[in-house]
Coordinates of C-alpha atoms and ligand atoms in Angstrom, one line a residue:
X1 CA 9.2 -1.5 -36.1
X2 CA 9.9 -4.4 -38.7
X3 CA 8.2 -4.0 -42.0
X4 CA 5.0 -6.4 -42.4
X5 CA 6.2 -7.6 -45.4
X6 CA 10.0 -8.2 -44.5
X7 CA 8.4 -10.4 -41.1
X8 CA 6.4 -13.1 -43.4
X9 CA 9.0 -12.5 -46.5
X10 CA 6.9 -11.7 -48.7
X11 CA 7.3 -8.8 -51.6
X12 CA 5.1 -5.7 -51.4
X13 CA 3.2 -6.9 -54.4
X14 CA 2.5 -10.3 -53.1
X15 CA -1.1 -11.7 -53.4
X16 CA -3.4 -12.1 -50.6
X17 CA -2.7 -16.0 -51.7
X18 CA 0.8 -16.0 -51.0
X19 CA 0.7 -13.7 -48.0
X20 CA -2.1 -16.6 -46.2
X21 CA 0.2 -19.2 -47.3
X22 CA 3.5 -17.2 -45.8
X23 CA 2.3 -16.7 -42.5
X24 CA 0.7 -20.6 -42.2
X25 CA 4.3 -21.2 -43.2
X26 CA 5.6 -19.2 -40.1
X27 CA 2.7 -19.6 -37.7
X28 CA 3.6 -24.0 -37.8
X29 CA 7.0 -23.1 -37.4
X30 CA 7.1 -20.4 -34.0
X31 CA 3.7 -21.8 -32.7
X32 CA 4.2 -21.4 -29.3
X33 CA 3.6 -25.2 -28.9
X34 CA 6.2 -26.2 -30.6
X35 CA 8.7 -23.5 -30.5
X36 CA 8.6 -22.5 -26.7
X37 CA 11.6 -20.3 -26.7
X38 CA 11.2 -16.5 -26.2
X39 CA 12.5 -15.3 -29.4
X40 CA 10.4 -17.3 -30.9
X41 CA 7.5 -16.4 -29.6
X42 CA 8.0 -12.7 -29.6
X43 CA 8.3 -13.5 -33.6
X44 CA 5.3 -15.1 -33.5
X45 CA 3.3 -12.0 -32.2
X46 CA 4.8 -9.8 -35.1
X47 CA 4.0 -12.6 -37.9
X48 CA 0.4 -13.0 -36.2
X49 CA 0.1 -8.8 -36.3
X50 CA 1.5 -8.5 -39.7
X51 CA -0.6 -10.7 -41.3
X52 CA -3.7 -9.4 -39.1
X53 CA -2.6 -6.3 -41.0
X54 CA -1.7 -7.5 -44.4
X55 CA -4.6 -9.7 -44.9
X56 CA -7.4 -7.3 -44.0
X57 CA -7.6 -5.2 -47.8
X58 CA -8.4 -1.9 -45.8
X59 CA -5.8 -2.2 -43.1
X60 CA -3.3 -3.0 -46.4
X61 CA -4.2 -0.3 -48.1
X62 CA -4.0 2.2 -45.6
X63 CA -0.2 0.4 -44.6
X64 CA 1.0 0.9 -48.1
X65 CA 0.4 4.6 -47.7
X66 CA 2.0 5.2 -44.8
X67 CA -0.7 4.9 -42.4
X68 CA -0.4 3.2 -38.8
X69 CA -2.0 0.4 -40.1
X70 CA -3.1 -0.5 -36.7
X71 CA 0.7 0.2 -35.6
X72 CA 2.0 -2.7 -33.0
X73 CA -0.4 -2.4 -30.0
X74 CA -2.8 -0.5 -31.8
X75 CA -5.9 -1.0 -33.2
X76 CA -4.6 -4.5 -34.7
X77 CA -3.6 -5.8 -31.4
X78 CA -6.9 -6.5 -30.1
X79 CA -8.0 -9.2 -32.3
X80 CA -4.2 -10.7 -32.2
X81 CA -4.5 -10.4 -28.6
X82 CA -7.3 -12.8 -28.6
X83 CA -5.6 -15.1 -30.9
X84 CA -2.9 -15.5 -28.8
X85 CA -4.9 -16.1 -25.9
X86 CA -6.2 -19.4 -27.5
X87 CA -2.7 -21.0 -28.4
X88 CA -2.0 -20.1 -24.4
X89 CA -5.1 -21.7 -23.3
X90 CA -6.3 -18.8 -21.6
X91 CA -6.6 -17.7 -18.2
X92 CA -6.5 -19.8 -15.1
X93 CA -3.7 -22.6 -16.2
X94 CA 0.0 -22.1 -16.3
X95 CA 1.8 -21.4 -19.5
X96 CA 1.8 -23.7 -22.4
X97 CA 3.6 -27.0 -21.1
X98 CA 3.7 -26.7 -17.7
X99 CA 1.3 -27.7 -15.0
X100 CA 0.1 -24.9 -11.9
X101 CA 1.9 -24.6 -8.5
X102 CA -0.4 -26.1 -5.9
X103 CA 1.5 -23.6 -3.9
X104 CA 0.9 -20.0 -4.0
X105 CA 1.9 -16.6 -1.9
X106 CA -0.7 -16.2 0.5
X107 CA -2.5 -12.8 0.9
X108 CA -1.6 -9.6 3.3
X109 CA -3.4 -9.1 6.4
X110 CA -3.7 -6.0 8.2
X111 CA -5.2 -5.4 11.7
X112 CA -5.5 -1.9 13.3
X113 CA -4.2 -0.9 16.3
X114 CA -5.2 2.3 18.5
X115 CA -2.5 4.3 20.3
X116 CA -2.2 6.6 22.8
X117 CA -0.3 9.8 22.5
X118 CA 2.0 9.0 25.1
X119 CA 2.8 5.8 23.7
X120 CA 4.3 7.5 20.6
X121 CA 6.6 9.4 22.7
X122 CA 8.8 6.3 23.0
X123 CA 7.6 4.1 21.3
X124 CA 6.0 0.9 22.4
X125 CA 5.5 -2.9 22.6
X126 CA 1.6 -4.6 22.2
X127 CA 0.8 -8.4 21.8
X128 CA -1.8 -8.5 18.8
X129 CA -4.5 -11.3 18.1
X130 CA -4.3 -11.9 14.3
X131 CA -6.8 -14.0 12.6
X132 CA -5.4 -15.5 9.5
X133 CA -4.8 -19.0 7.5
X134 CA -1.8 -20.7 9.1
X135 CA 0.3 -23.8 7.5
X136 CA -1.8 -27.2 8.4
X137 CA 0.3 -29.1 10.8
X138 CA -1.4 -32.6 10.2
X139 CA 0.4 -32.3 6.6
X140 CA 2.5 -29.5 6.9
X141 CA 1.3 -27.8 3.7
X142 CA 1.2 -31.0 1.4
X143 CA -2.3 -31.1 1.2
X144 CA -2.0 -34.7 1.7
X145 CA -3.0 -37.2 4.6
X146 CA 0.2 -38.4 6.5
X147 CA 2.0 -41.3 4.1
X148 CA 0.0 -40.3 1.2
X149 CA 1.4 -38.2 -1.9
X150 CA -0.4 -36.8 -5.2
X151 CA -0.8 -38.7 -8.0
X152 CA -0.1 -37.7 -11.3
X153 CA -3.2 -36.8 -13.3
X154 CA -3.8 -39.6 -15.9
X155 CA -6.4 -37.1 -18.0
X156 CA -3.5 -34.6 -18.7
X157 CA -0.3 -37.0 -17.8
X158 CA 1.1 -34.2 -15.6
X159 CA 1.3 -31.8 -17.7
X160 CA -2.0 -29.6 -16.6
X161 CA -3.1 -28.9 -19.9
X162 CA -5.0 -30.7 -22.2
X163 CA -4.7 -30.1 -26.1
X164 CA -7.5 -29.6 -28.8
X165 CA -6.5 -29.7 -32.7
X166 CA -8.8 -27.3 -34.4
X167 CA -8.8 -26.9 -38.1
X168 CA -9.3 -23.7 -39.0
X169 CA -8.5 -21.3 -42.2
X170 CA -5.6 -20.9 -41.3
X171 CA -4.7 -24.7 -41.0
X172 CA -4.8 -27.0 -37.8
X173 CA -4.4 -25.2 -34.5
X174 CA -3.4 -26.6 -31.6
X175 CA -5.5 -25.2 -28.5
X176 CA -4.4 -25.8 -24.8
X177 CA -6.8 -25.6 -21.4
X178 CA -5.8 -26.2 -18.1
X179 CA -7.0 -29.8 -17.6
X180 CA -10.6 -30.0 -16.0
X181 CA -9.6 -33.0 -14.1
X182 CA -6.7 -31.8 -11.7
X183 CA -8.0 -28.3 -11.9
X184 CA -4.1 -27.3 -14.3
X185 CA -1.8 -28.9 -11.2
X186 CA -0.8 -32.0 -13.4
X187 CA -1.9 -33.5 -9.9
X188 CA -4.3 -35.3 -8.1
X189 CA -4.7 -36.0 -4.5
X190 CA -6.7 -39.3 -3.7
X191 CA -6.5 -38.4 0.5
X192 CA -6.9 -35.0 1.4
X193 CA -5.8 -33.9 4.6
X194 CA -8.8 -34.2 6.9
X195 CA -7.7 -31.4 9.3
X196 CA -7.5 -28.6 5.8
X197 CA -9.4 -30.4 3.7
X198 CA -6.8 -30.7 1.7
X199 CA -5.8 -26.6 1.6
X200 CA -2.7 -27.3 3.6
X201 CA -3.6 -24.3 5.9
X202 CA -5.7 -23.8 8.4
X203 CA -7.4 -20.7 9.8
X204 CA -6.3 -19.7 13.4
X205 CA -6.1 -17.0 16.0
X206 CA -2.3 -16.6 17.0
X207 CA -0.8 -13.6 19.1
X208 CA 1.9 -11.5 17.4
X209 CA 4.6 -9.6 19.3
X210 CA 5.2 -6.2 17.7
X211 CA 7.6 -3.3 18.6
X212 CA 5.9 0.2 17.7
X213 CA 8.6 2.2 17.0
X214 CA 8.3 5.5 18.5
X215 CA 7.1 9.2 16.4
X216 CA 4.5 6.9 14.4
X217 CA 1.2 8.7 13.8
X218 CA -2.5 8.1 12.8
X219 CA -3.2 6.4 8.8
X220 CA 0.6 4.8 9.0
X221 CA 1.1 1.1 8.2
X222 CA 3.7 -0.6 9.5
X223 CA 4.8 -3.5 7.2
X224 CA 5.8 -7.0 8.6
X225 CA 7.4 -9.3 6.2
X226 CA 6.2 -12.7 6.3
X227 CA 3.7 -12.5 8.7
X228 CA 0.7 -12.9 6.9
X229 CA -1.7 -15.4 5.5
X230 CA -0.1 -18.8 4.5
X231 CA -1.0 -19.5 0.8
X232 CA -3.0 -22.0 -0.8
X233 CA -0.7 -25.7 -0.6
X234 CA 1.0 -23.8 2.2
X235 CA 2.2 -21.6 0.3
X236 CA 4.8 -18.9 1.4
X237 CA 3.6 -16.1 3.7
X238 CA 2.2 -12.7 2.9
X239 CA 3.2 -9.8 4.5
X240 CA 1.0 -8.3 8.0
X241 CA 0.1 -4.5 8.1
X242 CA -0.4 -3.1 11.1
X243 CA -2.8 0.4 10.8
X244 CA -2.1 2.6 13.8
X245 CA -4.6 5.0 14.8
X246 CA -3.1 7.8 17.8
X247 CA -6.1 8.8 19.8
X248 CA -6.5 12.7 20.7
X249 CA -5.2 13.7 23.7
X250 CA -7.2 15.6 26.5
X251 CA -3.9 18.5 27.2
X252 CA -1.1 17.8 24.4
X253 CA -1.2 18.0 21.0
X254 CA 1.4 17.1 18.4
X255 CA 2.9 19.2 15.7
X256 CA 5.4 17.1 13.4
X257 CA 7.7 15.9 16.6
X258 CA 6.5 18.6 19.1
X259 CA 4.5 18.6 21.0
X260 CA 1.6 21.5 22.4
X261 CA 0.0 22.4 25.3
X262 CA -1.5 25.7 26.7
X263 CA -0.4 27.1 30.3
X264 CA -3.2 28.9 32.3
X265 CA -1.5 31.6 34.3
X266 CA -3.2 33.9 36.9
X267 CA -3.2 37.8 36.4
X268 CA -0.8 38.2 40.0
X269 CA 1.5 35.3 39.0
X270 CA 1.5 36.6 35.3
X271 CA 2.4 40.1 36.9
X272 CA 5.0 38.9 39.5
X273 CA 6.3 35.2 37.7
X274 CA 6.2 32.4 39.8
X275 CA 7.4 28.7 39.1
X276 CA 5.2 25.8 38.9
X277 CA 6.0 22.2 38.1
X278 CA 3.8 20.7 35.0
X279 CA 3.2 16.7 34.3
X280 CA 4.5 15.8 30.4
X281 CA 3.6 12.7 29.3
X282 CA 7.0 11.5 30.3
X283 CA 7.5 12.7 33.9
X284 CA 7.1 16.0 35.4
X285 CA 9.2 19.5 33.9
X286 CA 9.8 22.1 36.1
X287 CA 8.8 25.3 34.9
X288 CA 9.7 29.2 34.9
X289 CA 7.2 31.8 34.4
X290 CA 9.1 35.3 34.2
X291 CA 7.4 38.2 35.9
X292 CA 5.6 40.2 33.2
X293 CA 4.7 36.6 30.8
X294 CA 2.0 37.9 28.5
X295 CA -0.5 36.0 27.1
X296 CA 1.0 34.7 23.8
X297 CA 4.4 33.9 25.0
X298 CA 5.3 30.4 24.4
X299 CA 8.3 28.6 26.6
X300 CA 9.7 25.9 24.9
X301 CA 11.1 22.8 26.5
X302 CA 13.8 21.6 24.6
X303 CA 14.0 17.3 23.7
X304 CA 10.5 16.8 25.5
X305 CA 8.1 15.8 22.5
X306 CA 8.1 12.9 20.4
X307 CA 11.4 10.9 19.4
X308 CA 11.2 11.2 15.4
X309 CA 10.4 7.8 13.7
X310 CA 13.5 8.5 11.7
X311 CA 16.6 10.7 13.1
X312 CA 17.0 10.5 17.5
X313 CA 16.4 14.2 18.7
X314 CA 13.6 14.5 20.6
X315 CA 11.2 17.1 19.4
X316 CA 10.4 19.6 22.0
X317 CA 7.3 20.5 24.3
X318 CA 5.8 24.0 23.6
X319 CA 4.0 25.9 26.0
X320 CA 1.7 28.9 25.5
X321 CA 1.0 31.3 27.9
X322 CA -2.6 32.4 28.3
X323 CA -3.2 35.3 31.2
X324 CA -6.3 34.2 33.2
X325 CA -7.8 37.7 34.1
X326 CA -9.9 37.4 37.3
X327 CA -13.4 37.9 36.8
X328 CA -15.5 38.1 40.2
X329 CA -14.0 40.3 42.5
X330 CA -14.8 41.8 46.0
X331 CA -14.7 45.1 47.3
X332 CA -11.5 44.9 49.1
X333 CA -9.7 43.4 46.0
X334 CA -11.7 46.0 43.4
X335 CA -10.3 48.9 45.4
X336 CA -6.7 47.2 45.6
X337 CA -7.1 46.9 41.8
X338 CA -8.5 50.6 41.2
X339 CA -5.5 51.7 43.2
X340 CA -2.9 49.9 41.1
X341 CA -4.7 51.5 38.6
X342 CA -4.6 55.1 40.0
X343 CA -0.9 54.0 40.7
X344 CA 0.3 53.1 37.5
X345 CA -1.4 55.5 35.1
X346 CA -2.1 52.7 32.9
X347 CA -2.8 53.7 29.5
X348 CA -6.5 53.3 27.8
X349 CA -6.9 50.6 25.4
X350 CA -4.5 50.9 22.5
X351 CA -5.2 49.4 18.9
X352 CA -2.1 47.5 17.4
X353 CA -1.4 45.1 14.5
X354 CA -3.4 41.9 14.7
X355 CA -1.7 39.5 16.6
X356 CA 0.2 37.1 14.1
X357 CA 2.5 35.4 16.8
X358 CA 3.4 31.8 17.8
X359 CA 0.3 31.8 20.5
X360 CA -2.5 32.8 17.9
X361 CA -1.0 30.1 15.5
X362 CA -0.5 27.5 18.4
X363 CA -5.1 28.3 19.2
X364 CA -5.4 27.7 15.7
X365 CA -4.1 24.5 15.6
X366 CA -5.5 23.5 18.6
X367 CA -9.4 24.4 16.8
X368 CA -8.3 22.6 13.6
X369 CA -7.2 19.4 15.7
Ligands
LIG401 ZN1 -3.6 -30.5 6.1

C-alpha cells in the first residue's frame, strides 16, 4: 500500500493548499479521458483515494497516526467509487471512448423433460420443442432491412458517448453518458428490419434432437452449448439446459446404479425353491430361488441396473425375498400343516437380534422413496 503522500508527492507537512493543488495536478494528467491506459488509470484510483483521505482533516489525522484512514477499499472507497463512476459515465454505456455492441450473448434456456425409469437404463433419444429467440432471417442479425446499413450517429459522431465539462472545485471535469440519441451504439438504423423490428431475432418454436445419456437422474441439467436464445443484434447463442425429471416406478427402484425390486415367494416354493422367470426393465432374467430362501435374502443379478452416467459397468438388479405365508386355509391343508408341524418338532417362537440385514434396509428405502 503506497503512502498517500508519496502518490500526489507531496511532504507530510504539506498544506491542505498544496495537497488540492497536487492532486488537480495529477487528476488532469491520468484522467481517464485523456490517459486511457491501464496503468494510468489504476493511478488514478490511488491519487483520487489519497487525496479523498488527505483532504478530509479527520481522515488525515487519524492517517498520520497510523490509523486505516479508510485503508484502500475501505471506508474511503465509497465516495471515490462514485467519483469514478462519473468520469466513466456510469452504467448502461460502454467504457469511456468506445461505443456499445449492438450485439450481445443471448440468454440460457432450459426446458424440462420427464423420464421414465427404464429410459435411464440405457439411455435415450427425445425430439424437444424449444421456444426461444432465433437469428432473423430477413437480415440475418443486422437489424437492418435488406440493402440498408446503420448510420453513424451525428449527436455523438460514433463514439456512443456524449461529453459534459463541469467545473467543479476541483477544476473542469469532463463527464461522459452514453449518447441518448443512438441509445451508446455510436449507431443509428434509419430501416429496421420489418420481420424483428429491427432486434435481429425473432422468437420461434424449433425441435431440438437431444441424446440422454444413460444413469442420469431427477434435478440433473444437462448443458447444451450454443443452443440457446440468440442475442440482441443476433448476437451469439446462449447455452440450452435440459432439467430431467425420472418418474417413480410402479416395481423397481434405484439405488446409485442399482436397481431394487422385492420378490413375493409362496411358503411351499420358499420351502422347496422353485425357478421362476422375472421381466427387468430390459428383457426378462431367469431366476433361482434355493429351497429354504427366507424372507430377507436378497439375489443379486449382476450388470442388470442402470449403466453409470460416467464409468460402463452396469449396476446390478437386487432382489429381496419376502416369504408370503398363506393365510386362509382349509381343513384338508390345516391338518397337512399340523402334521408337518407334529412332524418336525418345530421350535416355539424364538426372540433374536433385530433384524439389521440387506432386506430390512432394502423396505426402508422402499418407504423413504
Ligand atoms: Zn430482422
Amino acid at each position: 500500500m503506497a503512502d498517500h503522500y508519496d502518490v500526489l508527492g507531496v511532504s507530510r507537512d504539506a498544506s491542505p493548499e498544496e495537497i488540492k493543488k497536487a492532486y488537480r495536478r495529477l487528476a488532469r494528467e491520468l484522467h481517464p479521458d485523456v490517459n486511457p491506459g491501464a496503468d494510468a488509470q489504476e493511478r488514478f484510483k490511488l491519487v483520487t483515494h489519497a487525496y479523498d483521505v488527505l483532504s478530509d482533516p479527520d481522515q488525515r489525522q487519524r492517517y498520520d497516526l497510523g490509523g486505516d484512514g479508510g485503508a484502500f477499499g475501505g471506508g474511503g472507497f465509497g465516495g471515490f467509487g462514485d467519483i469514478f463512476e462519473t468520469f466513466f459515465g456510469g452504467g448502461g454505456g460502454g467504457r469511456a471512448g468506445r461505443p456499445r455492441d449492438r450485439r450481445e450473448r443471448g440468454q440460457d434456456a432450459l426446458v424440462r423433460v420427464t423420464l421414465q425409469l427404464g429410459d435411464v437404463v440405457f439411455g435415450t433419444h427425445r425430439d424437444i420443442e424449444v421456444d426461444t429467440a432465433v437469428l432473423c432471417e430477413t437480415c440475418q442479425g443486422s437489424c437492418c432491412q435488406p440493402g440498408t446499413q446503420p448510420v453513424t450517429c451525428d449527436v455523438c459522431h460514433g463514439s456512443g458517448q456524449v461529453q459534459r465539462t463541469v467545473r467543479s472545485l476541483l477544476g473542469n471535469v469532463v463527464t461522459a453518458a452514453p449518447c441518448t440519441a443512438c441509445q451508446g451504439y455510436g449507431t443509428t438504423i434509419p430501416y429496421p428490419c420489418a420481420t424483428c423490428q429491427g432486434q435481429g431475432r425473432v422468437r420461434a418454436r424449433r425441435t431440438v434432437s437431444i441424446d440422454i445419456p444413460a444413469g442420469v437422474e431427477t434435478g440433473l441439467r444437462l448443458q447444451l452449448p450454443g443452443s440457446g436464445e440468440v442475442g440482441p443484434g443476433g448476437g451469439p447463442k446462449g447455452d440450452l439446459y435440459l432439467e430431467v425429471t425420472v418418474e417413480s416406478h410402479e416395481v423397481f427402484s434405484r439405488d446409485g446404479d442399482d436397481l431394487l425390486a422385492t420378490l413375493e415367494v409362496s411358503m411351499p416354493d420358499a420351502v422347496l425353491g422353485t425357478t421362476t422367470t422375472i421381466d427387468a426393465l430390459d428383457g426378462t432374467v431367469d431366476l433361482e430361488v434355493r429351497p429354504g430362501v427366507q424372507s430377507g435374502d436378497v439375489l443379486t443379478i449382476k450388470e442388470r441396473g442402470v449403466t453409470p452416467l460416467r464409468g460402463t459397468r452396469r449396476g446390478d438388479l437386487r432382489v429381496g425375498v419376502q416369504v408370503v405365508t398363506p393365510t386362509r386355509l382349509d381343513a384338508k391343508e390345516r391338518a397337512l400343516i399340523e402334521e408337518f408341524a407334529a412332524r418336525t418338532k418345530a421350535p416355539g417362537p424364538q426372540l433374536a437380534q433385530f433384524h439389521q440385514g440387506l432386506f430390512a434396509k432394502l423396505r426402508d428405502r422402499f418407504r423413504a422413496g
